[in-house]
Amino acid sequence: MIKLARLFLYEGGKNMKEAFFNRSIEEQKDYLVGLHASDLVELYESLETVEKEALFQLLTDEQKADLLAYLEPLDAANVIEELNLQETKDIFYHMEPDDITDILNELEENQQEELLELLDDETKEDIEQLIDYLDDQAGSIMTPDLISVTAEMDVKDAMKKLVLLAPEVESINQLFVVDKHDTFLGVLPLKKLIKAKSPMKVEALYETSLFVYDTDDLEEVTDLIQEEGIYEMPVLNDQNVLLGMITFDDAIDAYEEEIIEDFQKLTMLSEDSQTKPLMSAITRLPWLALLMVLSLPIARLSLSFEATISAYTIIIILQPLILSMVGNAGTQTLTVSLIMLSDKEEKHVIKNNIIEEFLSGLTTGLVLSVIAFVVTNLFIAFNPSLSEDPIIFGLIVSLSVFLSLAFGTFASSIIPVLVNKIGLDPASASGPLITTVIDIATIGIYYGIASFVIGGLLG
C-alpha cells in the first residue's frame, strides 16, 4: 500500500487511476515493479475495460500470473479467453496448479482440454486430479505444490531440498514428512530445520499434525483451519498418502465464497452474480414464479374475509404496517439461525436459541404492539376521512402485531433447523419461502382477529 500512497500523494490528490495513467509508459512500468498483487488488483479493478487491457500489457508474465491468481476465477477466465495460446502458456508457467484449476473450472470443456495441452505433464496431471474433485470437497482447493521429505533423510539433505524447491512452492513455513511409501507422518517446522545440525535425521525433529482427507466436506475443513489457526493443512487420500496442502489464504477464500453462496441461496439468487442479464433472468424466473404461486393462498385467505374487508377498508390500509414489522423481525431471526447452523453449533445451543428467539419475539411483540396501538390511533385521528373507532382498530392491530411477531420469530428459528434435520440445505429452503409462510400466517391472524372483534363489538 506504500506505493499506492506515494502515487496518490505525488499527483496532489488525484485518484489512483488518474495518477497512474498520467505517467509515461516507462514510469508506469517502473511503478508496477515489485507492486504487491493485492495492490495490483486494487488498481486493476478501478479501471474501465480498455484501461484494464492497457495495464495488463504493461505487466510481466509473473505479474500477470499474480493478478489472475488474486482475481475472482470468473474474471480471470474472461481475461484468459482474450489471450492467445502462447500468452496463456507463458502466464500459466508462473501459476500454482490450484489457481489454474479455478480458472479452468469457469471455462467450457473443450477450452479446458485445449489449455491443458499447454502445460507440462506434471502440472497437467496435478490439475486433472484437482478438477475431478467436487466443489464441496477439501481436495478442490488444495495445492499439490509442497516440499516433502522422508523421515530417514538427514537434515542437511532436507535443507538442500528446501533451497532447491522453495521457488516452486506457495509456502515454506514447514516441510511435510512422509515414509518411503509417501504415507504422511507429520510436519517439520522451518525454524526447527534451520536450528538442526547434521548428522541428525528428520525423524528426530518432526511433529505430529492435524490433517484432512481429500474428500472431506470443504466447509468443515475451512472451519477447522480457522479454529486451529493452521496455515498449511496436509491433505491425504484414504490410504493416508500425502496429496497436497490447503493454505490458510485459500481456506479463507473458500469460507468467504460459502458465505456469499448462503446469502445467494437466502434470496434465491443465482450463484453467479456476474451472469449476463438474460441468463440471470432465466435463472431467477422459476423461483419468482414459485413464490408468486405460493402467494396465491394469501389472496385466497383474504377472500375468506371479504365481508369484513368490504365493510372496513381501513383493514387493508393498515395491513402493510403489520406485514413489514413481522417480515423484518422474521428475517433477523432467520439470519441468526442460519449462522448457528453454519457454525455447527451443538443441539442444546440451537434448542436454546429457538427458545430465546421465541421469548425475544414475545418481548418485541409486546413493545411494538403498544407502539402500533398509538400509531393506529394517531393515523385515524389525523385522517378525517376515516370514521372508524380508533380504540377498537388500535386493539386489532396491536394484538395482531403481538401474535404475528411471536409466530414469525418462532417459525424463522425452527424451520431452518427442521429443514437441516431432513438433510436439505437450510439456506436454500429459507429466505423468501419462509417470508411467504409468515405472510400467510400473519394475514390469517390479522383478518381473523379483525373479524372476531368487529363481529363481536361492531356487528
PDB file of N, CA and C in Angstrom, residues 218-286:
ATOM      1  N   LEU A 218     -15.740 -29.513   2.537  1.00  0.00           N
ATOM      2  CA  LEU A 218     -14.907 -28.309   2.483  1.00  0.00           C
ATOM      3  C   LEU A 218     -15.278 -27.312   3.580  1.00  0.00           C
ATOM      4  N   GLU A 219     -16.557 -27.157   3.852  1.00  0.00           N
ATOM      5  CA  GLU A 219     -16.974 -26.202   4.877  1.00  0.00           C
ATOM      6  C   GLU A 219     -16.433 -26.593   6.248  1.00  0.00           C
ATOM      7  N   GLU A 220     -16.477 -27.892   6.557  1.00  0.00           N
ATOM      8  CA  GLU A 220     -15.955 -28.365   7.842  1.00  0.00           C
ATOM      9  C   GLU A 220     -14.444 -28.175   7.918  1.00  0.00           C
ATOM     10  N   VAL A 221     -13.772 -28.367   6.797  1.00  0.00           N
ATOM     11  CA  VAL A 221     -12.321 -28.214   6.759  1.00  0.00           C
ATOM     12  C   VAL A 221     -11.921 -26.755   6.965  1.00  0.00           C
ATOM     13  N   THR A 222     -12.597 -25.837   6.300  1.00  0.00           N
ATOM     14  CA  THR A 222     -12.269 -24.410   6.467  1.00  0.00           C
ATOM     15  C   THR A 222     -12.554 -23.953   7.894  1.00  0.00           C
ATOM     16  N   ASP A 223     -13.606 -24.479   8.493  1.00  0.00           N
ATOM     17  CA  ASP A 223     -13.891 -24.156   9.896  1.00  0.00           C
ATOM     18  C   ASP A 223     -12.758 -24.634  10.797  1.00  0.00           C
ATOM     19  N   LEU A 224     -12.282 -25.859  10.546  1.00  0.00           N
ATOM     20  CA  LEU A 224     -11.194 -26.436  11.352  1.00  0.00           C
ATOM     21  C   LEU A 224      -9.917 -25.611  11.201  1.00  0.00           C
ATOM     22  N   ILE A 225      -9.596 -25.218   9.979  1.00  0.00           N
ATOM     23  CA  ILE A 225      -8.376 -24.445   9.727  1.00  0.00           C
ATOM     24  C   ILE A 225      -8.427 -23.107  10.460  1.00  0.00           C
ATOM     25  N   GLN A 226      -9.593 -22.475  10.452  1.00  0.00           N
ATOM     26  CA  GLN A 226      -9.728 -21.189  11.139  1.00  0.00           C
ATOM     27  C   GLN A 226      -9.673 -21.356  12.651  1.00  0.00           C
ATOM     28  N   GLU A 227     -10.353 -22.366  13.148  1.00  0.00           N
ATOM     29  CA  GLU A 227     -10.398 -22.587  14.598  1.00  0.00           C
ATOM     30  C   GLU A 227      -9.010 -22.904  15.156  1.00  0.00           C
ATOM     31  N   GLU A 228      -8.247 -23.709  14.433  1.00  0.00           N
ATOM     32  CA  GLU A 228      -6.933 -24.148  14.912  1.00  0.00           C
ATOM     33  C   GLU A 228      -5.803 -23.219  14.466  1.00  0.00           C
ATOM     34  N   GLY A 229      -6.107 -22.287  13.575  1.00  0.00           N
ATOM     35  CA  GLY A 229      -5.082 -21.359  13.094  1.00  0.00           C
ATOM     36  C   GLY A 229      -3.965 -22.054  12.336  1.00  0.00           C
ATOM     37  N   ILE A 230      -4.334 -23.040  11.505  1.00  0.00           N
ATOM     38  CA  ILE A 230      -3.346 -23.815  10.749  1.00  0.00           C
ATOM     39  C   ILE A 230      -3.096 -23.130   9.411  1.00  0.00           C
ATOM     40  N   TYR A 231      -1.849 -22.801   9.130  1.00  0.00           N
ATOM     41  CA  TYR A 231      -1.525 -22.081   7.904  1.00  0.00           C
ATOM     42  C   TYR A 231      -1.321 -23.012   6.715  1.00  0.00           C
ATOM     43  N   GLU A 232      -0.980 -24.265   6.976  1.00  0.00           N
ATOM     44  CA  GLU A 232      -0.788 -25.233   5.895  1.00  0.00           C
ATOM     45  C   GLU A 232      -1.350 -26.575   6.371  1.00  0.00           C
ATOM     46  N   MET A 233      -2.540 -26.904   5.912  1.00  0.00           N
ATOM     47  CA  MET A 233      -3.191 -28.139   6.343  1.00  0.00           C
ATOM     48  C   MET A 233      -2.878 -29.284   5.382  1.00  0.00           C
ATOM     49  N   PRO A 234      -2.253 -30.372   5.863  1.00  0.00           N
ATOM     50  CA  PRO A 234      -1.966 -31.519   4.998  1.00  0.00           C
ATOM     51  C   PRO A 234      -3.269 -32.178   4.523  1.00  0.00           C
ATOM     52  N   VAL A 235      -3.279 -32.609   3.262  1.00  0.00           N
ATOM     53  CA  VAL A 235      -4.438 -33.291   2.684  1.00  0.00           C
ATOM     54  C   VAL A 235      -4.001 -34.692   2.255  1.00  0.00           C
ATOM     55  N   LEU A 236      -4.713 -35.720   2.735  1.00  0.00           N
ATOM     56  CA  LEU A 236      -4.355 -37.111   2.463  1.00  0.00           C
ATOM     57  C   LEU A 236      -5.474 -37.813   1.704  1.00  0.00           C
ATOM     58  N   ASN A 237      -5.129 -38.938   1.071  1.00  0.00           N
ATOM     59  CA  ASN A 237      -6.181 -39.778   0.495  1.00  0.00           C
ATOM     60  C   ASN A 237      -6.585 -40.836   1.508  1.00  0.00           C
ATOM     61  N   ASP A 238      -7.455 -41.760   1.098  1.00  0.00           N
ATOM     62  CA  ASP A 238      -7.954 -42.745   2.077  1.00  0.00           C
ATOM     63  C   ASP A 238      -6.899 -43.763   2.489  1.00  0.00           C
ATOM     64  N   GLN A 239      -5.723 -43.733   1.826  1.00  0.00           N
ATOM     65  CA  GLN A 239      -4.618 -44.606   2.221  1.00  0.00           C
ATOM     66  C   GLN A 239      -3.589 -43.854   3.064  1.00  0.00           C
ATOM     67  N   ASN A 240      -3.939 -42.633   3.463  1.00  0.00           N
ATOM     68  CA  ASN A 240      -3.066 -41.748   4.259  1.00  0.00           C
ATOM     69  C   ASN A 240      -1.813 -41.301   3.507  1.00  0.00           C
ATOM     70  N   VAL A 241      -1.901 -41.345   2.192  1.00  0.00           N
ATOM     71  CA  VAL A 241      -0.805 -40.836   1.353  1.00  0.00           C
ATOM     72  C   VAL A 241      -0.974 -39.327   1.200  1.00  0.00           C
ATOM     73  N   LEU A 242       0.116 -38.577   1.354  1.00  0.00           N
ATOM     74  CA  LEU A 242       0.078 -37.117   1.247  1.00  0.00           C
ATOM     75  C   LEU A 242      -0.173 -36.702  -0.205  1.00  0.00           C
ATOM     76  N   LEU A 243      -1.232 -35.908  -0.406  1.00  0.00           N
ATOM     77  CA  LEU A 243      -1.580 -35.438  -1.751  1.00  0.00           C
ATOM     78  C   LEU A 243      -1.233 -33.976  -1.974  1.00  0.00           C
ATOM     79  N   GLY A 244      -1.366 -33.177  -0.918  1.00  0.00           N
ATOM     80  CA  GLY A 244      -1.146 -31.740  -1.053  1.00  0.00           C
ATOM     81  C   GLY A 244      -1.425 -31.037   0.257  1.00  0.00           C
ATOM     82  N   MET A 245      -1.653 -29.739   0.160  1.00  0.00           N
ATOM     83  CA  MET A 245      -1.957 -28.956   1.366  1.00  0.00           C
ATOM     84  C   MET A 245      -2.979 -27.881   1.019  1.00  0.00           C
ATOM     85  N   ILE A 246      -3.677 -27.408   2.041  1.00  0.00           N
ATOM     86  CA  ILE A 246      -4.581 -26.272   1.901  1.00  0.00           C
ATOM     87  C   ILE A 246      -3.995 -25.127   2.705  1.00  0.00           C
ATOM     88  N   THR A 247      -3.720 -24.022   2.038  1.00  0.00           N
ATOM     89  CA  THR A 247      -3.165 -22.867   2.743  1.00  0.00           C
ATOM     90  C   THR A 247      -4.271 -22.102   3.455  1.00  0.00           C
ATOM     91  N   PHE A 248      -3.886 -21.343   4.448  1.00  0.00           N
ATOM     92  CA  PHE A 248      -4.846 -20.551   5.224  1.00  0.00           C
ATOM     93  C   PHE A 248      -5.569 -19.561   4.311  1.00  0.00           C
ATOM     94  N   ASP A 249      -4.834 -18.938   3.389  1.00  0.00           N
ATOM     95  CA  ASP A 249      -5.432 -17.970   2.465  1.00  0.00           C
ATOM     96  C   ASP A 249      -6.516 -18.612   1.608  1.00  0.00           C
ATOM     97  N   ASP A 250      -6.215 -19.812   1.090  1.00  0.00           N
ATOM     98  CA  ASP A 250      -7.202 -20.499   0.259  1.00  0.00           C
ATOM     99  C   ASP A 250      -8.424 -20.905   1.079  1.00  0.00           C
ATOM    100  N   ALA A 251      -8.204 -21.267   2.335  1.00  0.00           N
ATOM    101  CA  ALA A 251      -9.321 -21.634   3.208  1.00  0.00           C
ATOM    102  C   ALA A 251     -10.225 -20.429   3.469  1.00  0.00           C
ATOM    103  N   ILE A 252      -9.613 -19.260   3.681  1.00  0.00           N
ATOM    104  CA  ILE A 252     -10.392 -18.043   3.915  1.00  0.00           C
ATOM    105  C   ILE A 252     -11.200 -17.689   2.669  1.00  0.00           C
ATOM    106  N   ASP A 253     -10.571 -17.813   1.496  1.00  0.00           N
ATOM    107  CA  ASP A 253     -11.293 -17.547   0.239  1.00  0.00           C
ATOM    108  C   ASP A 253     -12.496 -18.466   0.092  1.00  0.00           C
ATOM    109  N   ALA A 254     -12.305 -19.744   0.413  1.00  0.00           N
ATOM    110  CA  ALA A 254     -13.398 -20.718   0.306  1.00  0.00           C
ATOM    111  C   ALA A 254     -14.499 -20.403   1.310  1.00  0.00           C
ATOM    112  N   TYR A 255     -14.097 -19.956   2.512  1.00  0.00           N
ATOM    113  CA  TYR A 255     -15.069 -19.600   3.551  1.00  0.00           C
ATOM    114  C   TYR A 255     -15.916 -18.400   3.108  1.00  0.00           C
ATOM    115  N   GLU A 256     -15.263 -17.408   2.502  1.00  0.00           N
ATOM    116  CA  GLU A 256     -15.988 -16.234   2.012  1.00  0.00           C
ATOM    117  C   GLU A 256     -16.954 -16.617   0.898  1.00  0.00           C
ATOM    118  N   GLU A 257     -16.524 -17.511   0.020  1.00  0.00           N
ATOM    119  CA  GLU A 257     -17.394 -17.967  -1.062  1.00  0.00           C
ATOM    120  C   GLU A 257     -18.611 -18.692  -0.504  1.00  0.00           C
ATOM    121  N   GLU A 258     -18.407 -19.456   0.570  1.00  0.00           N
ATOM    122  CA  GLU A 258     -19.517 -20.178   1.191  1.00  0.00           C
ATOM    123  C   GLU A 258     -20.531 -19.204   1.780  1.00  0.00           C
ATOM    124  N   ILE A 259     -20.047 -18.130   2.405  1.00  0.00           N
ATOM    125  CA  ILE A 259     -20.938 -17.123   2.973  1.00  0.00           C
ATOM    126  C   ILE A 259     -21.750 -16.451   1.867  1.00  0.00           C
ATOM    127  N   ILE A 260     -21.059 -16.078   0.779  1.00  0.00           N
ATOM    128  CA  ILE A 260     -21.743 -15.447  -0.351  1.00  0.00           C
ATOM    129  C   ILE A 260     -22.793 -16.391  -0.926  1.00  0.00           C
ATOM    130  N   GLU A 261     -22.431 -17.661  -1.043  1.00  0.00           N
ATOM    131  CA  GLU A 261     -23.359 -18.653  -1.584  1.00  0.00           C
ATOM    132  C   GLU A 261     -24.596 -18.777  -0.698  1.00  0.00           C
ATOM    133  N   ASP A 262     -24.396 -18.765   0.632  1.00  0.00           N
ATOM    134  CA  ASP A 262     -25.529 -18.864   1.554  1.00  0.00           C
ATOM    135  C   ASP A 262     -26.455 -17.659   1.426  1.00  0.00           C
ATOM    136  N   PHE A 263     -25.886 -16.465   1.278  1.00  0.00           N
ATOM    137  CA  PHE A 263     -26.713 -15.280   1.109  1.00  0.00           C
ATOM    138  C   PHE A 263     -27.467 -15.329  -0.220  1.00  0.00           C
ATOM    139  N   GLN A 264     -26.823 -15.866  -1.262  1.00  0.00           N
ATOM    140  CA  GLN A 264     -27.491 -16.002  -2.548  1.00  0.00           C
ATOM    141  C   GLN A 264     -28.647 -16.993  -2.451  1.00  0.00           C
ATOM    142  N   LYS A 265     -28.424 -18.069  -1.718  1.00  0.00           N
ATOM    143  CA  LYS A 265     -29.495 -19.037  -1.512  1.00  0.00           C
ATOM    144  C   LYS A 265     -30.620 -18.431  -0.692  1.00  0.00           C
ATOM    145  N   LEU A 266     -30.244 -17.608   0.291  1.00  0.00           N
ATOM    146  CA  LEU A 266     -31.222 -16.974   1.165  1.00  0.00           C
ATOM    147  C   LEU A 266     -32.186 -16.113   0.363  1.00  0.00           C
ATOM    148  N   THR A 267     -31.673 -15.455  -0.676  1.00  0.00           N
ATOM    149  CA  THR A 267     -32.504 -14.589  -1.512  1.00  0.00           C
ATOM    150  C   THR A 267     -32.896 -15.270  -2.817  1.00  0.00           C
ATOM    151  N   MET A 268     -32.531 -16.562  -2.943  1.00  0.00           N
ATOM    152  CA  MET A 268     -32.854 -17.356  -4.127  1.00  0.00           C
ATOM    153  C   MET A 268     -32.284 -16.753  -5.401  1.00  0.00           C
ATOM    154  N   LEU A 269     -31.069 -16.221  -5.307  1.00  0.00           N
ATOM    155  CA  LEU A 269     -30.383 -15.680  -6.474  1.00  0.00           C
ATOM    156  C   LEU A 269     -29.463 -16.734  -7.058  1.00  0.00           C
ATOM    157  N   SER A 270     -29.035 -16.495  -8.283  1.00  0.00           N
ATOM    158  CA  SER A 270     -28.073 -17.387  -8.922  1.00  0.00           C
ATOM    159  C   SER A 270     -26.763 -17.320  -8.176  1.00  0.00           C
ATOM    160  N   GLU A 271     -26.020 -18.414  -8.179  1.00  0.00           N
ATOM    161  CA  GLU A 271     -24.710 -18.424  -7.538  1.00  0.00           C
ATOM    162  C   GLU A 271     -23.722 -17.567  -8.313  1.00  0.00           C
ATOM    163  N   ASP A 272     -24.039 -17.291  -9.572  1.00  0.00           N
ATOM    164  CA  ASP A 272     -23.144 -16.487 -10.403  1.00  0.00           C
ATOM    165  C   ASP A 272     -23.702 -15.082 -10.515  1.00  0.00           C
ATOM    166  N   SER A 273     -23.156 -14.172  -9.693  1.00  0.00           N
ATOM    167  CA  SER A 273     -23.668 -12.807  -9.652  1.00  0.00           C
ATOM    168  C   SER A 273     -23.274 -12.015 -10.885  1.00  0.00           C
ATOM    169  N   GLN A 274     -22.362 -12.562 -11.691  1.00  0.00           N
ATOM    170  CA  GLN A 274     -21.900 -11.827 -12.857  1.00  0.00           C
ATOM    171  C   GLN A 274     -22.475 -12.402 -14.147  1.00  0.00           C
ATOM    172  N   THR A 275     -23.580 -13.135 -14.043  1.00  0.00           N
ATOM    173  CA  THR A 275     -24.216 -13.692 -15.214  1.00  0.00           C
ATOM    174  C   THR A 275     -24.788 -12.574 -16.075  1.00  0.00           C
ATOM    175  N   LYS A 276     -24.822 -12.802 -17.387  1.00  0.00           N
ATOM    176  CA  LYS A 276     -25.403 -11.824 -18.290  1.00  0.00           C
ATOM    177  C   LYS A 276     -26.879 -11.652 -17.964  1.00  0.00           C
ATOM    178  N   PRO A 277     -27.451 -10.453 -18.261  1.00  0.00           N
ATOM    179  CA  PRO A 277     -28.839 -10.151 -17.881  1.00  0.00           C
ATOM    180  C   PRO A 277     -29.850 -11.218 -18.276  1.00  0.00           C
ATOM    181  N   LEU A 278     -29.764 -11.731 -19.506  1.00  0.00           N
ATOM    182  CA  LEU A 278     -30.733 -12.721 -19.959  1.00  0.00           C
ATOM    183  C   LEU A 278     -30.626 -14.000 -19.153  1.00  0.00           C
ATOM    184  N   MET A 279     -29.386 -14.486 -18.952  1.00  0.00           N
ATOM    185  CA  MET A 279     -29.188 -15.706 -18.174  1.00  0.00           C
ATOM    186  C   MET A 279     -29.596 -15.502 -16.730  1.00  0.00           C
ATOM    187  N   SER A 280     -29.331 -14.318 -16.187  1.00  0.00           N
ATOM    188  CA  SER A 280     -29.724 -14.004 -14.810  1.00  0.00           C
ATOM    189  C   SER A 280     -31.240 -14.065 -14.678  1.00  0.00           C
ATOM    190  N   ALA A 281     -31.942 -13.498 -15.658  1.00  0.00           N
ATOM    191  CA  ALA A 281     -33.409 -13.503 -15.637  1.00  0.00           C
ATOM    192  C   ALA A 281     -33.946 -14.930 -15.717  1.00  0.00           C
ATOM    193  N   ILE A 282     -33.352 -15.750 -16.602  1.00  0.00           N
ATOM    194  CA  ILE A 282     -33.788 -17.137 -16.753  1.00  0.00           C
ATOM    195  C   ILE A 282     -33.575 -17.919 -15.460  1.00  0.00           C
ATOM    196  N   THR A 283     -32.460 -17.640 -14.771  1.00  0.00           N
ATOM    197  CA  THR A 283     -32.162 -18.328 -13.513  1.00  0.00           C
ATOM    198  C   THR A 283     -33.158 -17.959 -12.415  1.00  0.00           C
ATOM    199  N   ARG A 284     -33.558 -16.689 -12.381  1.00  0.00           N
ATOM    200  CA  ARG A 284     -34.419 -16.217 -11.293  1.00  0.00           C
ATOM    201  C   ARG A 284     -35.901 -16.508 -11.530  1.00  0.00           C
ATOM    202  N   LEU A 285     -36.295 -16.624 -12.797  1.00  0.00           N
ATOM    203  CA  LEU A 285     -37.716 -16.765 -13.116  1.00  0.00           C
ATOM    204  C   LEU A 285     -38.404 -17.942 -12.417  1.00  0.00           C
ATOM    205  N   PRO A 286     -37.813 -19.148 -12.397  1.00  0.00           N
ATOM    206  CA  PRO A 286     -38.514 -20.266 -11.738  1.00  0.00           C
ATOM    207  C   PRO A 286     -38.825 -19.998 -10.270  1.00  0.00           C
TER     208      PRO A 286
END
